[in-house]
Amino acid sequence: MIDLAQAARECGFDTVAPLDPKTLKFLPEVRSMCAADRCRSYNKTWSCPPACGSLEDWAEKASRYSRGLLLQTIGAREDSYDIEAMMEAAEENKRQVDLFAERLLAEGVDFLLMGAGTCTRCKECTWPDAPCRFPEKLFPSMEACGLFVSQVCVDNGVPYNYGDEKIAYTCCLLY
């Protein structure tokens, strides 16, 4: 089996750290935050609730894996209002996730990957009228799956907040 941490670094992730899958708690409170629809994606894409699956589905999927990695893309920004820099870092994170997933699939790794943010692959999502066009590239965010990302980071010894001049997008891989 390939060295997954090294492969993640080669794909450009700034932080690659061990994750204990037993620390993952799929919380209804996080789903409630999704339902508030601040990001305007709730019930609009395959990668967001309710389309991405129930908390029970995610807990069951995660229970199949004994190892994991936390992955972060850390972008620089002028201040906490630098939206352009945040969007650039988010796009870089999506590029890294895609590259990493392609590598895992090519190596035949059995994995579960949860990303950061909603899917933006298609100009218009097919939800709910037709199947996802790219199900093999669909990685719902940790939040969509019900994970409180900052707590997952704390529970696994990884920083979550890097200050006003940085933005971190956090993903997790279970294998």
Short mmCIF file of N, CA and C in Angstrom, two decimals:
data_model
loop_
_atom_site.label_atom_id
_atom_site.label_comp_id
_atom_site.label_asym_id
_atom_site.label_seq_id
_atom_site.Cartn_x
_atom_site.Cartn_y
_atom_site.Cartn_z
N MET A 1 0.84 -1.18 0.00
CA MET A 1 0.00 0.00 0.00
C MET A 1 0.89 1.25 0.00
N ILE A 2 0.44 2.26 -0.71
CA ILE A 2 1.21 3.50 -0.79
C ILE A 2 1.20 4.22 0.56
N ASP A 3 2.17 5.08 0.75
CA ASP A 3 2.23 5.92 1.95
C ASP A 3 1.23 7.06 1.72
N LEU A 4 0.07 6.96 2.34
CA LEU A 4 -1.00 7.92 2.09
C LEU A 4 -0.65 9.32 2.56
N ALA A 5 0.05 9.45 3.67
CA ALA A 5 0.44 10.77 4.16
C ALA A 5 1.39 11.43 3.15
N GLN A 6 2.33 10.68 2.65
CA GLN A 6 3.26 11.22 1.65
C GLN A 6 2.51 11.60 0.37
N ALA A 7 1.60 10.75 -0.06
CA ALA A 7 0.81 11.05 -1.26
C ALA A 7 0.00 12.33 -1.07
N ALA A 8 -0.57 12.54 0.12
CA ALA A 8 -1.34 13.76 0.40
C ALA A 8 -0.43 14.98 0.33
N ARG A 9 0.77 14.88 0.88
CA ARG A 9 1.72 16.00 0.81
C ARG A 9 2.09 16.29 -0.65
N GLU A 10 2.29 15.24 -1.43
CA GLU A 10 2.63 15.41 -2.84
C GLU A 10 1.50 16.07 -3.63
N CYS A 11 0.26 15.90 -3.15
CA CYS A 11 -0.89 16.54 -3.79
C CYS A 11 -1.04 18.00 -3.34
N GLY A 12 -0.21 18.44 -2.39
CA GLY A 12 -0.18 19.85 -2.02
C GLY A 12 -0.79 20.24 -0.70
N PHE A 13 -1.32 19.29 0.06
CA PHE A 13 -1.90 19.65 1.35
C PHE A 13 -0.83 20.21 2.28
N ASP A 14 -1.15 21.28 2.98
CA ASP A 14 -0.21 21.92 3.90
C ASP A 14 -0.08 21.16 5.22
N THR A 15 -1.19 20.61 5.69
CA THR A 15 -1.21 19.83 6.92
C THR A 15 -1.69 18.43 6.58
N VAL A 16 -0.95 17.44 7.02
CA VAL A 16 -1.34 16.04 6.89
C VAL A 16 -1.04 15.42 8.25
N ALA A 17 -2.10 15.03 8.96
CA ALA A 17 -1.92 14.54 10.32
C ALA A 17 -2.80 13.31 10.56
N PRO A 18 -2.35 12.42 11.44
CA PRO A 18 -3.17 11.25 11.76
C PRO A 18 -4.52 11.65 12.35
N LEU A 19 -5.53 10.89 11.99
CA LEU A 19 -6.90 11.07 12.49
C LEU A 19 -7.38 9.73 13.03
N ASP A 20 -7.87 9.73 14.24
CA ASP A 20 -8.46 8.53 14.83
C ASP A 20 -9.95 8.54 14.50
N PRO A 21 -10.42 7.63 13.64
CA PRO A 21 -11.84 7.61 13.28
C PRO A 21 -12.79 7.51 14.48
N LYS A 22 -12.30 6.99 15.60
CA LYS A 22 -13.15 6.87 16.79
C LYS A 22 -13.49 8.23 17.38
N THR A 23 -12.75 9.28 16.99
CA THR A 23 -13.04 10.63 17.51
C THR A 23 -14.18 11.31 16.74
N LEU A 24 -14.62 10.73 15.64
CA LEU A 24 -15.64 11.37 14.82
C LEU A 24 -17.03 11.20 15.44
N LYS A 25 -17.69 12.33 15.62
CA LYS A 25 -19.05 12.34 16.18
C LYS A 25 -19.95 13.04 15.17
N PHE A 26 -20.92 12.33 14.67
CA PHE A 26 -21.83 12.86 13.65
C PHE A 26 -23.03 13.47 14.37
N LEU A 27 -23.07 14.80 14.41
CA LEU A 27 -23.94 15.54 15.32
C LEU A 27 -25.14 16.21 14.63
N PRO A 28 -26.32 16.02 15.20
CA PRO A 28 -27.50 16.70 14.66
C PRO A 28 -27.38 18.22 14.73
N GLU A 29 -26.64 18.74 15.73
CA GLU A 29 -26.47 20.20 15.85
C GLU A 29 -25.77 20.78 14.63
N VAL A 30 -24.83 20.02 14.07
CA VAL A 30 -24.11 20.49 12.89
C VAL A 30 -25.06 20.49 11.70
N ARG A 31 -25.87 19.46 11.60
CA ARG A 31 -26.86 19.42 10.52
C ARG A 31 -27.86 20.56 10.65
N SER A 32 -28.16 20.95 11.87
CA SER A 32 -29.06 22.10 12.07
C SER A 32 -28.44 23.37 11.51
N MET A 33 -27.12 23.50 11.66
CA MET A 33 -26.44 24.66 11.08
C MET A 33 -26.55 24.63 9.56
N CYS A 34 -26.45 23.43 8.98
CA CYS A 34 -26.63 23.31 7.53
C CYS A 34 -28.05 23.73 7.14
N ALA A 35 -29.02 23.28 7.90
CA ALA A 35 -30.42 23.59 7.58
C ALA A 35 -30.72 25.08 7.66
N ALA A 36 -29.92 25.83 8.42
CA ALA A 36 -30.09 27.29 8.48
C ALA A 36 -29.75 27.93 7.13
N ASP A 37 -29.04 27.21 6.28
CA ASP A 37 -28.76 27.56 4.89
C ASP A 37 -28.00 28.87 4.70
N ARG A 38 -27.04 29.13 5.58
CA ARG A 38 -26.23 30.34 5.42
C ARG A 38 -25.39 30.31 4.16
N CYS A 39 -25.00 29.13 3.73
CA CYS A 39 -24.17 29.02 2.52
C CYS A 39 -25.02 28.90 1.26
N ARG A 40 -26.32 28.83 1.43
CA ARG A 40 -27.27 28.76 0.31
C ARG A 40 -27.13 27.49 -0.53
N SER A 41 -26.73 26.40 0.11
CA SER A 41 -26.59 25.14 -0.62
C SER A 41 -27.46 24.02 -0.05
N TYR A 42 -28.07 24.25 1.10
CA TYR A 42 -28.90 23.22 1.73
C TYR A 42 -30.04 22.83 0.80
N ASN A 43 -30.19 21.53 0.58
CA ASN A 43 -31.25 20.98 -0.26
C ASN A 43 -31.15 21.46 -1.72
N LYS A 44 -29.92 21.78 -2.15
CA LYS A 44 -29.73 22.27 -3.51
C LYS A 44 -28.67 21.49 -4.29
N THR A 45 -27.87 20.68 -3.59
CA THR A 45 -26.82 19.92 -4.28
C THR A 45 -26.71 18.51 -3.71
N TRP A 46 -26.12 17.64 -4.50
CA TRP A 46 -25.88 16.27 -4.06
C TRP A 46 -24.90 16.21 -2.90
N SER A 47 -24.05 17.22 -2.76
CA SER A 47 -23.03 17.17 -1.72
C SER A 47 -23.48 17.75 -0.38
N CYS A 48 -24.72 18.23 -0.33
CA CYS A 48 -25.23 18.84 0.89
C CYS A 48 -26.46 18.09 1.40
N PRO A 49 -26.79 18.28 2.68
CA PRO A 49 -28.00 17.66 3.21
C PRO A 49 -29.23 18.21 2.49
N PRO A 50 -30.25 17.44 2.35
CA PRO A 50 -30.37 16.05 2.78
C PRO A 50 -29.83 15.03 1.78
N ALA A 51 -29.45 15.49 0.58
CA ALA A 51 -29.04 14.57 -0.49
C ALA A 51 -27.82 13.74 -0.15
N CYS A 52 -26.91 14.27 0.66
CA CYS A 52 -25.64 13.56 0.92
C CYS A 52 -25.78 12.38 1.86
N GLY A 53 -26.94 12.18 2.46
CA GLY A 53 -27.14 11.03 3.34
C GLY A 53 -27.34 11.46 4.78
N SER A 54 -27.89 10.55 5.54
CA SER A 54 -28.20 10.84 6.94
C SER A 54 -26.96 10.73 7.82
N LEU A 55 -27.08 11.26 9.03
CA LEU A 55 -26.00 11.13 10.01
C LEU A 55 -25.71 9.66 10.29
N GLU A 56 -26.76 8.87 10.35
CA GLU A 56 -26.61 7.44 10.60
C GLU A 56 -25.85 6.77 9.45
N ASP A 57 -26.15 7.20 8.21
CA ASP A 57 -25.42 6.67 7.05
C ASP A 57 -23.93 6.95 7.18
N TRP A 58 -23.60 8.21 7.53
CA TRP A 58 -22.19 8.60 7.63
C TRP A 58 -21.50 7.89 8.78
N ALA A 59 -22.17 7.76 9.91
CA ALA A 59 -21.57 7.05 11.05
C ALA A 59 -21.30 5.59 10.68
N GLU A 60 -22.22 4.98 9.96
CA GLU A 60 -22.05 3.58 9.55
C GLU A 60 -20.89 3.46 8.55
N LYS A 61 -20.83 4.36 7.56
CA LYS A 61 -19.73 4.34 6.59
C LYS A 61 -18.39 4.50 7.31
N ALA A 62 -18.32 5.48 8.21
CA ALA A 62 -17.07 5.76 8.92
C ALA A 62 -16.63 4.59 9.79
N SER A 63 -17.59 3.85 10.33
CA SER A 63 -17.27 2.74 11.24
C SER A 63 -16.51 1.62 10.55
N ARG A 64 -16.51 1.61 9.23
CA ARG A 64 -15.81 0.56 8.47
C ARG A 64 -14.29 0.78 8.40
N TYR A 65 -13.84 1.95 8.84
CA TYR A 65 -12.43 2.31 8.68
C TYR A 65 -11.74 2.44 10.03
N SER A 66 -10.48 2.01 10.08
CA SER A 66 -9.74 2.04 11.35
C SER A 66 -8.66 3.11 11.40
N ARG A 67 -8.39 3.75 10.27
CA ARG A 67 -7.33 4.76 10.22
C ARG A 67 -7.83 5.99 9.46
N GLY A 68 -7.14 7.10 9.69
CA GLY A 68 -7.53 8.31 8.99
C GLY A 68 -6.44 9.36 8.96
N LEU A 69 -6.68 10.37 8.13
CA LEU A 69 -5.81 11.53 8.04
C LEU A 69 -6.65 12.79 8.01
N LEU A 70 -6.18 13.82 8.70
CA LEU A 70 -6.75 15.16 8.56
C LEU A 70 -5.87 15.89 7.57
N LEU A 71 -6.50 16.56 6.63
CA LEU A 71 -5.81 17.24 5.55
C LEU A 71 -6.25 18.70 5.53
N GLN A 72 -5.29 19.61 5.43
CA GLN A 72 -5.63 21.03 5.39
C GLN A 72 -4.90 21.75 4.26
N THR A 73 -5.63 22.65 3.65
CA THR A 73 -5.08 23.63 2.73
C THR A 73 -5.11 24.94 3.49
N ILE A 74 -3.97 25.59 3.64
CA ILE A 74 -3.90 26.83 4.40
C ILE A 74 -3.53 27.96 3.44
N GLY A 75 -4.42 28.93 3.33
CA GLY A 75 -4.19 30.06 2.46
C GLY A 75 -3.89 31.33 3.24
N ALA A 76 -3.10 32.20 2.61
CA ALA A 76 -2.80 33.50 3.21
C ALA A 76 -3.89 34.50 2.80
N ARG A 77 -4.20 35.42 3.71
CA ARG A 77 -5.16 36.48 3.41
C ARG A 77 -4.74 37.75 4.13
N GLU A 78 -5.18 38.88 3.63
CA GLU A 78 -4.81 40.15 4.24
C GLU A 78 -5.45 40.34 5.61
N ASP A 79 -6.71 39.91 5.72
CA ASP A 79 -7.45 39.99 6.98
C ASP A 79 -8.64 39.06 6.88
N SER A 80 -9.47 39.02 7.91
CA SER A 80 -10.59 38.08 7.93
C SER A 80 -11.70 38.43 6.95
N TYR A 81 -11.56 39.55 6.23
CA TYR A 81 -12.56 39.95 5.23
C TYR A 81 -12.07 39.76 3.80
N ASP A 82 -10.92 39.15 3.62
CA ASP A 82 -10.32 38.96 2.31
C ASP A 82 -10.99 37.78 1.60
N ILE A 83 -12.16 38.04 1.04
CA ILE A 83 -12.97 37.01 0.40
C ILE A 83 -12.25 36.39 -0.80
N GLU A 84 -11.57 37.21 -1.58
CA GLU A 84 -10.86 36.71 -2.76
C GLU A 84 -9.83 35.65 -2.37
N ALA A 85 -9.06 35.90 -1.34
CA ALA A 85 -8.05 34.94 -0.89
C ALA A 85 -8.72 33.68 -0.36
N MET A 86 -9.85 33.83 0.32
CA MET A 86 -10.57 32.66 0.83
C MET A 86 -11.06 31.79 -0.33
N MET A 87 -11.59 32.43 -1.37
CA MET A 87 -12.07 31.68 -2.53
C MET A 87 -10.93 30.98 -3.26
N GLU A 88 -9.78 31.64 -3.37
CA GLU A 88 -8.61 31.03 -4.00
C GLU A 88 -8.15 29.80 -3.21
N ALA A 89 -8.12 29.91 -1.89
CA ALA A 89 -7.71 28.78 -1.06
C ALA A 89 -8.72 27.64 -1.16
N ALA A 90 -10.00 27.98 -1.22
CA ALA A 90 -11.04 26.95 -1.36
C ALA A 90 -10.89 26.21 -2.68
N GLU A 91 -10.62 26.92 -3.75
CA GLU A 91 -10.42 26.29 -5.06
C GLU A 91 -9.16 25.42 -5.06
N GLU A 92 -8.11 25.89 -4.41
CA GLU A 92 -6.89 25.10 -4.31
C GLU A 92 -7.17 23.81 -3.53
N ASN A 93 -7.95 23.91 -2.46
CA ASN A 93 -8.31 22.73 -1.69
C ASN A 93 -9.08 21.74 -2.55
N LYS A 94 -10.04 22.20 -3.33
CA LYS A 94 -10.80 21.31 -4.19
C LYS A 94 -9.89 20.62 -5.22
N ARG A 95 -8.93 21.37 -5.76
CA ARG A 95 -7.98 20.80 -6.71
C ARG A 95 -7.15 19.71 -6.03
N GLN A 96 -6.69 19.97 -4.81
CA GLN A 96 -5.89 18.99 -4.07
C GLN A 96 -6.71 17.74 -3.75
N VAL A 97 -7.96 17.94 -3.33
CA VAL A 97 -8.84 16.80 -3.03
C VAL A 97 -9.03 15.94 -4.28
N ASP A 98 -9.30 16.56 -5.42
CA ASP A 98 -9.49 15.80 -6.65
C ASP A 98 -8.23 15.03 -7.03
N LEU A 99 -7.10 15.68 -6.94
CA LEU A 99 -5.82 15.04 -7.28
C LEU A 99 -5.55 13.85 -6.36
N PHE A 100 -5.79 14.06 -5.07
CA PHE A 100 -5.57 13.00 -4.09
C PHE A 100 -6.52 11.83 -4.32
N ALA A 101 -7.79 12.13 -4.55
CA ALA A 101 -8.78 11.07 -4.79
C ALA A 101 -8.42 10.26 -6.04
N GLU A 102 -7.97 10.93 -7.09
CA GLU A 102 -7.56 10.22 -8.31
C GLU A 102 -6.41 9.26 -8.00
N ARG A 103 -5.48 9.72 -7.20
CA ARG A 103 -4.34 8.87 -6.83
C ARG A 103 -4.79 7.67 -6.01
N LEU A 104 -5.68 7.90 -5.05
CA LEU A 104 -6.19 6.80 -4.22
C LEU A 104 -6.93 5.77 -5.07
N LEU A 105 -7.77 6.25 -5.99
CA LEU A 105 -8.51 5.34 -6.87
C LEU A 105 -7.56 4.54 -7.75
N ALA A 106 -6.55 5.21 -8.31
CA ALA A 106 -5.58 4.53 -9.18
C ALA A 106 -4.81 3.45 -8.42
N GLU A 107 -4.58 3.68 -7.12
CA GLU A 107 -3.83 2.72 -6.29
C GLU A 107 -4.74 1.64 -5.69
N GLY A 108 -6.05 1.75 -5.92
CA GLY A 108 -6.99 0.75 -5.40
C GLY A 108 -7.22 0.84 -3.90
N VAL A 109 -7.05 2.01 -3.33
CA VAL A 109 -7.24 2.21 -1.89
C VAL A 109 -8.73 2.25 -1.57
N ASP A 110 -9.15 1.53 -0.54
CA ASP A 110 -10.52 1.61 -0.04
C ASP A 110 -10.55 2.80 0.91
N PHE A 111 -11.32 3.83 0.57
CA PHE A 111 -11.30 5.05 1.37
C PHE A 111 -12.66 5.73 1.39
N LEU A 112 -12.78 6.63 2.37
CA LEU A 112 -13.92 7.53 2.49
C LEU A 112 -13.32 8.92 2.69
N LEU A 113 -13.70 9.84 1.83
CA LEU A 113 -13.13 11.18 1.85
C LEU A 113 -14.24 12.19 2.06
N MET A 114 -14.06 13.04 3.04
CA MET A 114 -14.99 14.15 3.29
C MET A 114 -14.22 15.44 3.06
N GLY A 115 -14.77 16.31 2.24
CA GLY A 115 -14.08 17.51 1.82
C GLY A 115 -14.42 18.73 2.67
N ALA A 116 -14.29 19.89 2.02
CA ALA A 116 -14.59 21.17 2.65
C ALA A 116 -15.46 21.97 1.69
N GLY A 117 -16.58 22.45 2.15
CA GLY A 117 -17.46 23.25 1.30
C GLY A 117 -18.31 22.40 0.38
N THR A 118 -19.22 23.07 -0.28
CA THR A 118 -20.12 22.38 -1.19
C THR A 118 -19.44 22.09 -2.52
N CYS A 119 -19.97 21.16 -3.26
CA CYS A 119 -19.44 20.85 -4.58
C CYS A 119 -19.76 22.01 -5.54
N THR A 120 -18.77 22.37 -6.33
CA THR A 120 -18.95 23.44 -7.32
C THR A 120 -18.55 22.95 -8.71
N ARG A 121 -18.48 21.65 -8.88
CA ARG A 121 -18.00 21.06 -10.13
C ARG A 121 -18.88 21.44 -11.33
N CYS A 122 -20.18 21.38 -11.15
CA CYS A 122 -21.11 21.68 -12.25
C CYS A 122 -21.70 23.08 -12.09
N LYS A 123 -21.95 23.73 -13.21
CA LYS A 123 -22.57 25.06 -13.14
C LYS A 123 -23.92 24.98 -12.44
N GLU A 124 -24.66 23.91 -12.74
CA GLU A 124 -25.95 23.68 -12.10
C GLU A 124 -26.04 22.21 -11.70
N CYS A 125 -26.32 21.96 -10.43
CA CYS A 125 -26.41 20.60 -9.92
C CYS A 125 -27.69 19.93 -10.43
N THR A 126 -27.63 18.64 -10.62
CA THR A 126 -28.79 17.87 -11.08
C THR A 126 -29.78 17.54 -9.96
N TRP A 127 -29.40 17.79 -8.70
CA TRP A 127 -30.28 17.50 -7.56
C TRP A 127 -31.56 18.29 -7.68
N PRO A 128 -32.73 17.77 -7.45
CA PRO A 128 -33.07 16.38 -7.14
C PRO A 128 -33.58 15.61 -8.36
N ASP A 129 -33.45 16.19 -9.54
CA ASP A 129 -34.11 15.65 -10.73
C ASP A 129 -33.38 14.51 -11.43
N ALA A 130 -32.07 14.41 -11.24
CA ALA A 130 -31.29 13.38 -11.93
C ALA A 130 -30.08 13.02 -11.06
N PRO A 131 -29.48 11.86 -11.34
CA PRO A 131 -28.30 11.46 -10.57
C PRO A 131 -27.14 12.45 -10.75
N CYS A 132 -26.25 12.44 -9.80
CA CYS A 132 -25.03 13.25 -9.89
C CYS A 132 -24.26 12.85 -11.14
N ARG A 133 -23.74 13.84 -11.84
CA ARG A 133 -22.96 13.58 -13.05
C ARG A 133 -21.59 12.96 -12.74
N PHE A 134 -21.06 13.24 -11.55
CA PHE A 134 -19.72 12.78 -11.18
C PHE A 134 -19.72 12.16 -9.78
N PRO A 135 -20.46 11.07 -9.56
CA PRO A 135 -20.53 10.51 -8.20
C PRO A 135 -19.19 10.07 -7.64
N GLU A 136 -18.25 9.67 -8.51
CA GLU A 136 -16.93 9.24 -8.04
C GLU A 136 -16.08 10.42 -7.57
N LYS A 137 -16.54 11.64 -7.85
CA LYS A 137 -15.82 12.85 -7.44
C LYS A 137 -16.64 13.67 -6.46
N LEU A 138 -17.61 13.04 -5.84
CA LEU A 138 -18.50 13.72 -4.90
C LEU A 138 -18.02 13.46 -3.47
N PHE A 139 -17.49 14.50 -2.84
CA PHE A 139 -16.96 14.39 -1.48
C PHE A 139 -17.63 15.44 -0.61
N PRO A 140 -18.77 15.09 0.00
CA PRO A 140 -19.45 16.06 0.86
C PRO A 140 -18.52 16.60 1.93
N SER A 141 -18.80 17.81 2.37
CA SER A 141 -17.95 18.43 3.39
C SER A 141 -18.11 17.70 4.72
N MET A 142 -17.11 17.88 5.56
CA MET A 142 -17.18 17.30 6.89
C MET A 142 -18.44 17.80 7.61
N GLU A 143 -18.75 19.09 7.44
CA GLU A 143 -19.95 19.65 8.08
C GLU A 143 -21.22 19.00 7.54
N ALA A 144 -21.30 18.82 6.23
CA ALA A 144 -22.48 18.20 5.63
C ALA A 144 -22.70 16.80 6.19
N CYS A 145 -21.60 16.14 6.55
CA CYS A 145 -21.67 14.80 7.13
C CYS A 145 -22.00 14.83 8.62
N GLY A 146 -22.04 16.04 9.20
CA GLY A 146 -22.40 16.19 10.60
C GLY A 146 -21.24 16.34 11.56
N LEU A 147 -20.04 16.61 11.02
CA LEU A 147 -18.87 16.74 11.89
C LEU A 147 -18.60 18.21 12.22
N PHE A 148 -18.33 18.47 13.48
CA PHE A 148 -17.94 19.80 13.95
C PHE A 148 -16.43 19.86 13.75
N VAL A 149 -16.01 20.50 12.66
CA VAL A 149 -14.62 20.42 12.20
C VAL A 149 -13.62 20.88 13.26
N SER A 150 -13.90 21.98 13.92
CA SER A 150 -12.94 22.45 14.91
C SER A 150 -12.75 21.43 16.03
N GLN A 151 -13.81 20.72 16.41
CA GLN A 151 -13.69 19.71 17.45
C GLN A 151 -12.91 18.49 16.96
N VAL A 152 -13.13 18.11 15.70
CA VAL A 152 -12.35 17.00 15.13
C VAL A 152 -10.87 17.37 15.16
N CYS A 153 -10.55 18.60 14.82
CA CYS A 153 -9.15 19.05 14.85
C CYS A 153 -8.60 18.98 16.27
N VAL A 154 -9.32 19.54 17.25
CA VAL A 154 -8.88 19.52 18.64
C VAL A 154 -8.66 18.08 19.11
N ASP A 155 -9.62 17.21 18.80
CA ASP A 155 -9.55 15.82 19.25
C ASP A 155 -8.38 15.05 18.65
N ASN A 156 -7.81 15.60 17.57
CA ASN A 156 -6.71 14.92 16.90
C ASN A 156 -5.41 15.73 16.88
N GLY A 157 -5.36 16.79 17.73
CA GLY A 157 -4.14 17.55 17.91
C GLY A 157 -3.72 18.39 16.71
N VAL A 158 -4.68 18.86 15.93
CA VAL A 158 -4.39 19.66 14.74
C VAL A 158 -4.99 21.06 14.94
N PRO A 159 -4.23 22.11 14.65
CA PRO A 159 -4.80 23.46 14.75
C PRO A 159 -5.97 23.62 13.78
N TYR A 160 -6.90 24.45 14.19
CA TYR A 160 -8.05 24.77 13.32
C TYR A 160 -7.97 26.23 12.87
N ASN A 161 -7.62 27.10 13.79
CA ASN A 161 -7.56 28.52 13.51
C ASN A 161 -6.10 28.95 13.49
N TYR A 162 -5.70 29.58 12.39
CA TYR A 162 -4.32 30.02 12.23
C TYR A 162 -4.19 31.54 12.29
N GLY A 163 -5.22 32.22 12.78
CA GLY A 163 -5.19 33.68 12.90
C GLY A 163 -5.86 34.36 11.72
N ASP A 164 -6.02 35.67 11.84
CA ASP A 164 -6.73 36.46 10.83
C ASP A 164 -6.05 36.47 9.46
N GLU A 165 -4.76 36.21 9.43
CA GLU A 165 -4.03 36.30 8.17
C GLU A 165 -3.91 34.95 7.45
N LYS A 166 -4.64 33.95 7.95
CA LYS A 166 -4.64 32.62 7.33
C LYS A 166 -6.07 32.09 7.31
N ILE A 167 -6.33 31.22 6.35
CA ILE A 167 -7.61 30.50 6.28
C ILE A 167 -7.28 29.03 6.02
N ALA A 168 -7.92 28.15 6.76
CA ALA A 168 -7.66 26.71 6.59
C ALA A 168 -8.93 26.01 6.14
N TYR A 169 -8.80 25.17 5.13
CA TYR A 169 -9.88 24.30 4.67
C TYR A 169 -9.47 22.89 5.07
N THR A 170 -10.32 22.25 5.87
CA THR A 170 -10.00 20.96 6.47
C THR A 170 -10.85 19.85 5.88
N CYS A 171 -10.20 18.75 5.55
CA CYS A 171 -10.85 17.56 5.00
C CYS A 171 -10.39 16.37 5.81
N CYS A 172 -11.09 15.25 5.65
CA CYS A 172 -10.59 14.04 6.30
C CYS A 172 -10.72 12.83 5.39
N LEU A 173 -9.74 11.98 5.51
CA LEU A 173 -9.69 10.74 4.78
C LEU A 173 -9.76 9.59 5.77
N LEU A 174 -10.64 8.66 5.53
CA LEU A 174 -10.68 7.43 6.31
C LEU A 174 -10.28 6.29 5.39
N TYR A 175 -9.47 5.37 5.90
CA TYR A 175 -9.03 4.23 5.09
C TYR A 175 -8.80 3.02 5.96
#
